[in-house]
Tab-separated table of C-alpha atoms in Angstrom:
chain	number	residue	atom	x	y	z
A	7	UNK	CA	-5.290	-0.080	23.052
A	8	UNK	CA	-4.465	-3.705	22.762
A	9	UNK	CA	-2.823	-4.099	19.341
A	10	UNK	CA	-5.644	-7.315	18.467
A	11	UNK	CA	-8.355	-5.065	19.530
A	12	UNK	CA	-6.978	-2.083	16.760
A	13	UNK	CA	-6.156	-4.395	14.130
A	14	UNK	CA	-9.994	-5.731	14.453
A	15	UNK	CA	-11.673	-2.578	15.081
A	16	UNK	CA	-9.883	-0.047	12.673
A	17	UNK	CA	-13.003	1.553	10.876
A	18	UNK	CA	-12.975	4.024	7.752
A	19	UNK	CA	-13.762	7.318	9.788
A	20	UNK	CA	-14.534	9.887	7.024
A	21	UNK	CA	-16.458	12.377	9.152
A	22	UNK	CA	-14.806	13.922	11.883
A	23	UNK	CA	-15.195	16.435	14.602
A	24	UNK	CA	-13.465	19.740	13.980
A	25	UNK	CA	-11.384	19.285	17.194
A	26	UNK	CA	-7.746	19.610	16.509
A	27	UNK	CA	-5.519	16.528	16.380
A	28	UNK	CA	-2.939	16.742	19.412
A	29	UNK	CA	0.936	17.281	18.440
A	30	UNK	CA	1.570	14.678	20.953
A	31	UNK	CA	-0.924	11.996	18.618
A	32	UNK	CA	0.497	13.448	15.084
A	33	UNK	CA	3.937	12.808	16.186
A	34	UNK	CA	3.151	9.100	17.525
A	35	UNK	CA	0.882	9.025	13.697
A	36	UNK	CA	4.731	10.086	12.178
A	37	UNK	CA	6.479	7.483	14.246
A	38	UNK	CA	4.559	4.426	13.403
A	39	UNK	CA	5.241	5.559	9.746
A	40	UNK	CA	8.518	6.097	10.012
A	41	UNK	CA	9.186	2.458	11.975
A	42	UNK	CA	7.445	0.570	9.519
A	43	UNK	CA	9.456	-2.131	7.437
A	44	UNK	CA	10.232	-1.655	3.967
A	45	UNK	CA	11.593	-3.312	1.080
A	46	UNK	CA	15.103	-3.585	1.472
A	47	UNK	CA	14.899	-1.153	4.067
A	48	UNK	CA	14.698	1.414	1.585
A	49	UNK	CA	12.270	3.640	3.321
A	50	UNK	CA	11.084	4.947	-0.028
A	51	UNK	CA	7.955	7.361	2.031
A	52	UNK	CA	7.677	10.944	2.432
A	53	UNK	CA	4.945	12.281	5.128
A	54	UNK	CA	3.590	15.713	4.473
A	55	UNK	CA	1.429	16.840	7.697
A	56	UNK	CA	-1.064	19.045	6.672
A	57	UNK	CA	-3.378	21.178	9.556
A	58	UNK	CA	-3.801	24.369	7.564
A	59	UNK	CA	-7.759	24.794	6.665
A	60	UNK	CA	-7.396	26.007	3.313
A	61	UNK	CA	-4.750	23.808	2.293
A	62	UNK	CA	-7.114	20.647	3.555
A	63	UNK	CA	-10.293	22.689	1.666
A	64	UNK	CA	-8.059	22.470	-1.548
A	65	UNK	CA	-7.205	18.796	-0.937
A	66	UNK	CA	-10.775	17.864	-0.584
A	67	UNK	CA	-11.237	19.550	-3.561
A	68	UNK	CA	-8.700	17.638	-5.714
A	69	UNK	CA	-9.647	14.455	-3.758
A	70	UNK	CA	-12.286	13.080	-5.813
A	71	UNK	CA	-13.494	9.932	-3.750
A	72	UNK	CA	-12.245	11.911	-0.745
A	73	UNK	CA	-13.933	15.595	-0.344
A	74	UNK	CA	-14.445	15.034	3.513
A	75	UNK	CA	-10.722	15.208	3.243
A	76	UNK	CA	-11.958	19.156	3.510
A	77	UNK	CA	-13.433	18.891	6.484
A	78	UNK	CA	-10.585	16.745	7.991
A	79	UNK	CA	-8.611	18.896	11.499
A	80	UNK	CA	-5.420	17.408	9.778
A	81	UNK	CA	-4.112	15.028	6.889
A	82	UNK	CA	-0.854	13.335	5.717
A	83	UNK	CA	0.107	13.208	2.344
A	84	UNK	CA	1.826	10.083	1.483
A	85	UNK	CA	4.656	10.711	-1.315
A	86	UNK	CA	7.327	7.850	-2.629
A	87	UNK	CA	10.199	7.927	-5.005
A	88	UNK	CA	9.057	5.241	-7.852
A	89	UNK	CA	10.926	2.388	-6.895
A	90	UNK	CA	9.744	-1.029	-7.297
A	91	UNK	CA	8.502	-1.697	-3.855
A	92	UNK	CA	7.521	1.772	-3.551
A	93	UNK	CA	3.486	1.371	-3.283
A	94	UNK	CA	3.616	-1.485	-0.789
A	95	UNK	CA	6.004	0.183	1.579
A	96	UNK	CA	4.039	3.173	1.637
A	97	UNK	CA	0.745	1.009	2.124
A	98	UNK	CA	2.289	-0.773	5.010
A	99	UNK	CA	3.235	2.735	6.264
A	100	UNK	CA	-0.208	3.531	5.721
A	101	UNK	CA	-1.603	1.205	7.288
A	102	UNK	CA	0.470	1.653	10.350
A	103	UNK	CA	-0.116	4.980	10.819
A	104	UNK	CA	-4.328	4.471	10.652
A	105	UNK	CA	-3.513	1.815	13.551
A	106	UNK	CA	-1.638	4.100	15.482
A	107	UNK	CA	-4.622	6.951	15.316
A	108	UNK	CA	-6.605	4.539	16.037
A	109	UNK	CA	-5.168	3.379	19.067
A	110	UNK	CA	-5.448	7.223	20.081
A	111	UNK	CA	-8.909	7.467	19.433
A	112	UNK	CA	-8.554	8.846	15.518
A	113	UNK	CA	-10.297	8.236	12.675
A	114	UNK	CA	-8.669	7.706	9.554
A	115	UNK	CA	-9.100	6.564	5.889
A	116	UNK	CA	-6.909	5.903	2.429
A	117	UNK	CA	-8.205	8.522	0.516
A	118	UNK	CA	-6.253	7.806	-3.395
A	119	UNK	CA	-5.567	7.502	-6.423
A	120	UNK	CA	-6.994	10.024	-8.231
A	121	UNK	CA	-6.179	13.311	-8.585
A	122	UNK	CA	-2.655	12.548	-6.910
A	123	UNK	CA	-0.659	14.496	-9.732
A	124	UNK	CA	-2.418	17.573	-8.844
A	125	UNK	CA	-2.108	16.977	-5.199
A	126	UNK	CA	1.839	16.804	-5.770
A	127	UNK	CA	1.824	20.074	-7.541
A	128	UNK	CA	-0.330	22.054	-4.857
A	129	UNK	CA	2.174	20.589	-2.022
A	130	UNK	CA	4.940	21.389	-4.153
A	131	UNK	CA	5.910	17.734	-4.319
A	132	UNK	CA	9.051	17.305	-6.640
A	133	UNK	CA	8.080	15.397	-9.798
A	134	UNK	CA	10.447	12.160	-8.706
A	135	UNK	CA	8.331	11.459	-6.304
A	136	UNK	CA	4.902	9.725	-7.116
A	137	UNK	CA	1.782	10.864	-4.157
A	138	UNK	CA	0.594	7.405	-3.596
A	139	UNK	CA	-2.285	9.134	-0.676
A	140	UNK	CA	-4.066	11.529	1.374
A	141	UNK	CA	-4.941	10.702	4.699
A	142	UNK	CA	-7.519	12.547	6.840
A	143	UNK	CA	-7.548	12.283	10.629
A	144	UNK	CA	-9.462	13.131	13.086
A	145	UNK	CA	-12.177	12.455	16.013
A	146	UNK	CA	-15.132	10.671	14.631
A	147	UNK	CA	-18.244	12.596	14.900
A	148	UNK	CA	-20.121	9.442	15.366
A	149	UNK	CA	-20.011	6.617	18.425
A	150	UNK	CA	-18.137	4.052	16.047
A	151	UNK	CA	-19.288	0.491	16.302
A	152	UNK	CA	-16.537	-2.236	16.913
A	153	UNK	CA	-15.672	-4.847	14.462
A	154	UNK	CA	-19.026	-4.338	13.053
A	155	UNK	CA	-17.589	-4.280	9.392
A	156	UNK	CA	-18.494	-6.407	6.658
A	157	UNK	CA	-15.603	-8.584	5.402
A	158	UNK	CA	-15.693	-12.202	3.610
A	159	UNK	CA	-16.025	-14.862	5.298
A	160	UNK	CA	-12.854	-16.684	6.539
A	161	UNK	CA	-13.873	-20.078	4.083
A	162	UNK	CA	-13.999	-17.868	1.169
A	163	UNK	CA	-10.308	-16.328	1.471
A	164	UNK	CA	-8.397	-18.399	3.495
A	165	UNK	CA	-7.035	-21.730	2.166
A	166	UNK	CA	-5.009	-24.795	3.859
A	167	UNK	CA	-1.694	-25.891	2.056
A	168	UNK	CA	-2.654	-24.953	-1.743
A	169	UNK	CA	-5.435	-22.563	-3.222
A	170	UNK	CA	-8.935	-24.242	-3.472
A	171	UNK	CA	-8.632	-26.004	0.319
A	172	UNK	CA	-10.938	-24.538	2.284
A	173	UNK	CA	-8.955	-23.317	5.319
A	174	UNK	CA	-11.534	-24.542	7.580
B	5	UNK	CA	0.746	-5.829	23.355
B	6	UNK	CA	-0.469	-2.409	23.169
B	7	UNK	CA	-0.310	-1.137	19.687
B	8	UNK	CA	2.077	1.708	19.881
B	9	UNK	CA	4.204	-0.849	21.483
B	10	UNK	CA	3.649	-3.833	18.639
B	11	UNK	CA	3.852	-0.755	15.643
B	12	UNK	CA	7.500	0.600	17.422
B	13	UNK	CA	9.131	-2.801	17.527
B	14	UNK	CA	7.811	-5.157	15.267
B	15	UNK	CA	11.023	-6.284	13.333
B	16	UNK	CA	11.455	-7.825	10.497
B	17	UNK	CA	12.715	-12.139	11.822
B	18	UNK	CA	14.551	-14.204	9.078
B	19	UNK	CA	14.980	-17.162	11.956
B	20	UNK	CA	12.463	-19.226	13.274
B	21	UNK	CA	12.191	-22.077	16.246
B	22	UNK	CA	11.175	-25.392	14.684
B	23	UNK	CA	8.391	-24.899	17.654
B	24	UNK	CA	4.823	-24.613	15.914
B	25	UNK	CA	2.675	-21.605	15.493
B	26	UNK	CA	-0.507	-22.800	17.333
B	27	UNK	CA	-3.589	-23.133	15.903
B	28	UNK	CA	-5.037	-20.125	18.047
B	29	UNK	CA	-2.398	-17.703	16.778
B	30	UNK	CA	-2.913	-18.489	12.997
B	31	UNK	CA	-6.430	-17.813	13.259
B	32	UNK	CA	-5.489	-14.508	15.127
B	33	UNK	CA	-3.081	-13.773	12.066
B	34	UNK	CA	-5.382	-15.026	9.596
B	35	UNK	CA	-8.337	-12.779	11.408
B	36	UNK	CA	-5.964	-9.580	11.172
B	37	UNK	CA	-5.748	-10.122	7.369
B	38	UNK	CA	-9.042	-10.666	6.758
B	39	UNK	CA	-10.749	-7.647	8.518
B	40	UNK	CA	-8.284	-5.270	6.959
B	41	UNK	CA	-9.427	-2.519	4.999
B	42	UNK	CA	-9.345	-2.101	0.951
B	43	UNK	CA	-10.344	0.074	-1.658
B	44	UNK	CA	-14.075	0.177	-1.988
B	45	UNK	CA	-14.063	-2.861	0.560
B	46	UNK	CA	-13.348	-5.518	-2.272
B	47	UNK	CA	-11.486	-7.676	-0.421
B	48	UNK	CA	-8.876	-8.658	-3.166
B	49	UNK	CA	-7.261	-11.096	-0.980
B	50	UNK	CA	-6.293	-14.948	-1.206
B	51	UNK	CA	-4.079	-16.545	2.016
B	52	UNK	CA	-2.944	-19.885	1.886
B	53	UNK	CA	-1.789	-21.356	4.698
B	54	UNK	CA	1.288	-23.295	4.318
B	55	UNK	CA	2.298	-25.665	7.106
B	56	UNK	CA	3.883	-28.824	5.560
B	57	UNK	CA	7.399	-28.914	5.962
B	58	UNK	CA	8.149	-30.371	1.475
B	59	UNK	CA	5.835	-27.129	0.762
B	60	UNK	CA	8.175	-24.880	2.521
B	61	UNK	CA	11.389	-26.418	1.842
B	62	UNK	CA	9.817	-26.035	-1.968
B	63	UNK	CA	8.863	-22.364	-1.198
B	64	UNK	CA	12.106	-21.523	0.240
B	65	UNK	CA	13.521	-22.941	-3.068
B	66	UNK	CA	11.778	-20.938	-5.554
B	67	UNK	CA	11.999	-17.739	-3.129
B	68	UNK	CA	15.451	-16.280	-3.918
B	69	UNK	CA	15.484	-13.381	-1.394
B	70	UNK	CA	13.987	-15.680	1.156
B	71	UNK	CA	15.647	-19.102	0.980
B	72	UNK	CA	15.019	-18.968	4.952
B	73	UNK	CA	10.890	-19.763	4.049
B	74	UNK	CA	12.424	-23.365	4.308
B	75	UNK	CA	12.979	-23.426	8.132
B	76	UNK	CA	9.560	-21.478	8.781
B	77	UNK	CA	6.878	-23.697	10.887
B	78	UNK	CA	4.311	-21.748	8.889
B	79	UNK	CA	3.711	-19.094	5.919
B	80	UNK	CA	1.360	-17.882	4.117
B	81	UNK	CA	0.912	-16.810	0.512
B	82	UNK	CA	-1.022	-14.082	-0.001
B	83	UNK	CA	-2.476	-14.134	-3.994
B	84	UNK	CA	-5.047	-11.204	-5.328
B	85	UNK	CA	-7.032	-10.252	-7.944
B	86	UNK	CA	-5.311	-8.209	-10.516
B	87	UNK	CA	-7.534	-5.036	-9.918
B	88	UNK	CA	-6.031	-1.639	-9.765
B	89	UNK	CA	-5.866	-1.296	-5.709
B	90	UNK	CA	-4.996	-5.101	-4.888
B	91	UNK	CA	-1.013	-4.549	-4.338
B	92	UNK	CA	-1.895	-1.279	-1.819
B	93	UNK	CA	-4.825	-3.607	-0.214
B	94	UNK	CA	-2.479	-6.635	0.068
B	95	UNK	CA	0.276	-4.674	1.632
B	96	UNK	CA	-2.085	-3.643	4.088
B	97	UNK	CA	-3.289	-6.849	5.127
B	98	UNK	CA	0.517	-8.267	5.050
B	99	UNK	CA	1.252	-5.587	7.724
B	100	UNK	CA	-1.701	-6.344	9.657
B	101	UNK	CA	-1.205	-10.238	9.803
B	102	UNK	CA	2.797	-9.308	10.724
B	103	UNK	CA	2.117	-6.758	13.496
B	104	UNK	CA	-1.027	-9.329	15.012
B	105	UNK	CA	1.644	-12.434	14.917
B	106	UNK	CA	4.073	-9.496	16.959
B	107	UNK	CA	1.626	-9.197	19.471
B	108	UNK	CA	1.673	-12.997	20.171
B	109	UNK	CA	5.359	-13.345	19.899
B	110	UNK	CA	5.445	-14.677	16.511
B	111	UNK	CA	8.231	-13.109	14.162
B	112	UNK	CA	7.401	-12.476	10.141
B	113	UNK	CA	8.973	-11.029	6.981
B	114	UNK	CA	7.611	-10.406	3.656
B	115	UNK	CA	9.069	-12.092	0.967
B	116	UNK	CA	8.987	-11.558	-2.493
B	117	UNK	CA	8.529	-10.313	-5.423
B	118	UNK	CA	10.935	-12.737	-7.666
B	119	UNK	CA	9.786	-16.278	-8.250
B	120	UNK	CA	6.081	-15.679	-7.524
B	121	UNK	CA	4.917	-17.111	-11.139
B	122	UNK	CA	5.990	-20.171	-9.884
B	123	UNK	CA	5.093	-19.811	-6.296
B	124	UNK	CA	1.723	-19.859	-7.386
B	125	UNK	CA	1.843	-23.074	-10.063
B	126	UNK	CA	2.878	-24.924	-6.941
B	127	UNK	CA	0.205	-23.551	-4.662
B	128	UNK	CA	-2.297	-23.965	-7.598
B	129	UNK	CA	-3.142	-20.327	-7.681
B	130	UNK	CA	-5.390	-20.168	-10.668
B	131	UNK	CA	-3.591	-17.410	-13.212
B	132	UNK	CA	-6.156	-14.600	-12.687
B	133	UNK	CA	-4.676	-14.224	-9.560
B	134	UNK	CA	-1.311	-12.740	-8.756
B	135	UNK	CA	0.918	-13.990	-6.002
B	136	UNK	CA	2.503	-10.322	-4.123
B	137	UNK	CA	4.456	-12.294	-1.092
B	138	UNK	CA	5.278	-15.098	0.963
B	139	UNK	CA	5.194	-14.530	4.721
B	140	UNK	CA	6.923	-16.980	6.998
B	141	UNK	CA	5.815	-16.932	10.517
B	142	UNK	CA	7.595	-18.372	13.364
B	143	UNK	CA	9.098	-17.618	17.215
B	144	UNK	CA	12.361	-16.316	16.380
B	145	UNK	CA	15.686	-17.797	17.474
B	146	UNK	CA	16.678	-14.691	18.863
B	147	UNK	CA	16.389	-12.743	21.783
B	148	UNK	CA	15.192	-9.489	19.359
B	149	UNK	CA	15.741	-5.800	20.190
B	150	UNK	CA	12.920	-3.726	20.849
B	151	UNK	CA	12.777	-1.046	19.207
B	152	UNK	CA	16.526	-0.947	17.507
B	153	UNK	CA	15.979	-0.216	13.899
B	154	UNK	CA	17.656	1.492	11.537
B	155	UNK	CA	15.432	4.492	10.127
B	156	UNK	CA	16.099	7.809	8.632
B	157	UNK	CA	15.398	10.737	10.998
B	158	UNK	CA	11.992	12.170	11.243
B	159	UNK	CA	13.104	15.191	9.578
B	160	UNK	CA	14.451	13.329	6.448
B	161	UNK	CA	10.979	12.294	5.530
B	162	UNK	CA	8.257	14.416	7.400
B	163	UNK	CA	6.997	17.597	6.078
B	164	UNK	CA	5.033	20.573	7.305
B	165	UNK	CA	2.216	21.993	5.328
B	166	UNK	CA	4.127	21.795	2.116
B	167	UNK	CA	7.419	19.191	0.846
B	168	UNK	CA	10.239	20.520	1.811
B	169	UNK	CA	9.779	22.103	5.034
B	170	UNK	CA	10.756	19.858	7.709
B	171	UNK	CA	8.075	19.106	9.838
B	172	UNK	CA	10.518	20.016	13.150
């Protein structure tokens, strides 16, 4: 997929088929994490690849604004050490990896921030590190409309040379 | 650019051709930011679009880790709300406005976090918002690898089922 076309289609998914998420698109998922920039380069991120059923069940659980995350063929737990730059990076990770499902035909969604703690402690996540995310992938189970979202309009959030100029 | 592509090699570009960012391409940009997703779709978001050449020299002033701002053709600020996602949802749309500028052969960084108080009295950011980053845009000066980054391994930082066993 043309990398335009992703960046203006990429939908929430948060129901998906149970059809299992290829190795060949979780490691392509991995590598657009792993290649994203960081702060300093500091690559603050840990990705923990989840696929077995009960594990997901108890994430969904824990996952307040997430309990699809249960019904989810696979999910990646996003963990950083507590650095300064720490939740950005791993957004921009985040964010990469959706785009790179997405470009494989995967659903995805930023499923956060509460119930992290207990999230760390079921995937035996070491207390330096802070879980900043779960995120569910998978097929969508529904024909997903392009660019049909609703975002503001440009005038409202876009500005030219200093805040309070409308961009256009 | 296909997406895997843009996600693999999109590199962080600290030196820019005096050449200008055409109108076209900043609306692409601008368009990548602003149909990015947040939490509970709230949009958090301010860009200000920052083309004249005293307003970057100023910005490359007050920016200490990115004095190069000053030779950009073009960045934008990106202010948001102070809610409790806005730093994750910013991040997001920072890496979606980089990777769409990629795909047209534009080169970005993020800048910030130091100096931003002041970044924003210039741009006349009203104080309820905060100012995360500065993003210079421009076609870089060099001819850039594709691809060569430094990263930590896959197995440094990807996990199978549970932190701590490495996902291969």
């Amino acid at each position: 997929m043309d990398a335009l076309a992703a960046l203006r289609t990429l939908l929430a998914v948060r129901s998906y088929q149970a059809k299992p998420v290829p190795d060949a698109v979780v490691r392509r998922i991995l590598e657009a994490g792993r290649l994203t920039g960081s702060g300093m380069n500091r690559q603050p991120w840990h990705f923990i690849v989840v696929r077995d059923g009960e594990t997901l069940r108890s994430l969904g659980a824990l996952a307040s604004s997430g309990p699809y995350v249960a019904q989810a063929p696979l999910a990646i737990v996003v963990a950083t050490d507590k650095s300064r730059f720490a939740v950005s990076d791993a957004s921009r990770a985040i964010q990469s990896m959706m785009l790179a499902a997405w470009a494989d035909g995967v659903g995805s969604n930023w499923v956060g921030f509460s119930g992290m703690d207990d999230v760390g402690a079921l995937l035996k996540v070491p207390p330096s590190l802070d879980v900043v995310g779960i995120v569910p992938f998978g097929y969508p189970t529904k024909h997903i409309g392009r660019g049909q979202k609703w975002r503001k309009a440009l005038r409202e959030i876009a500005h030219r040379e200093r805040y309070g100029q409308p961009f256009e």
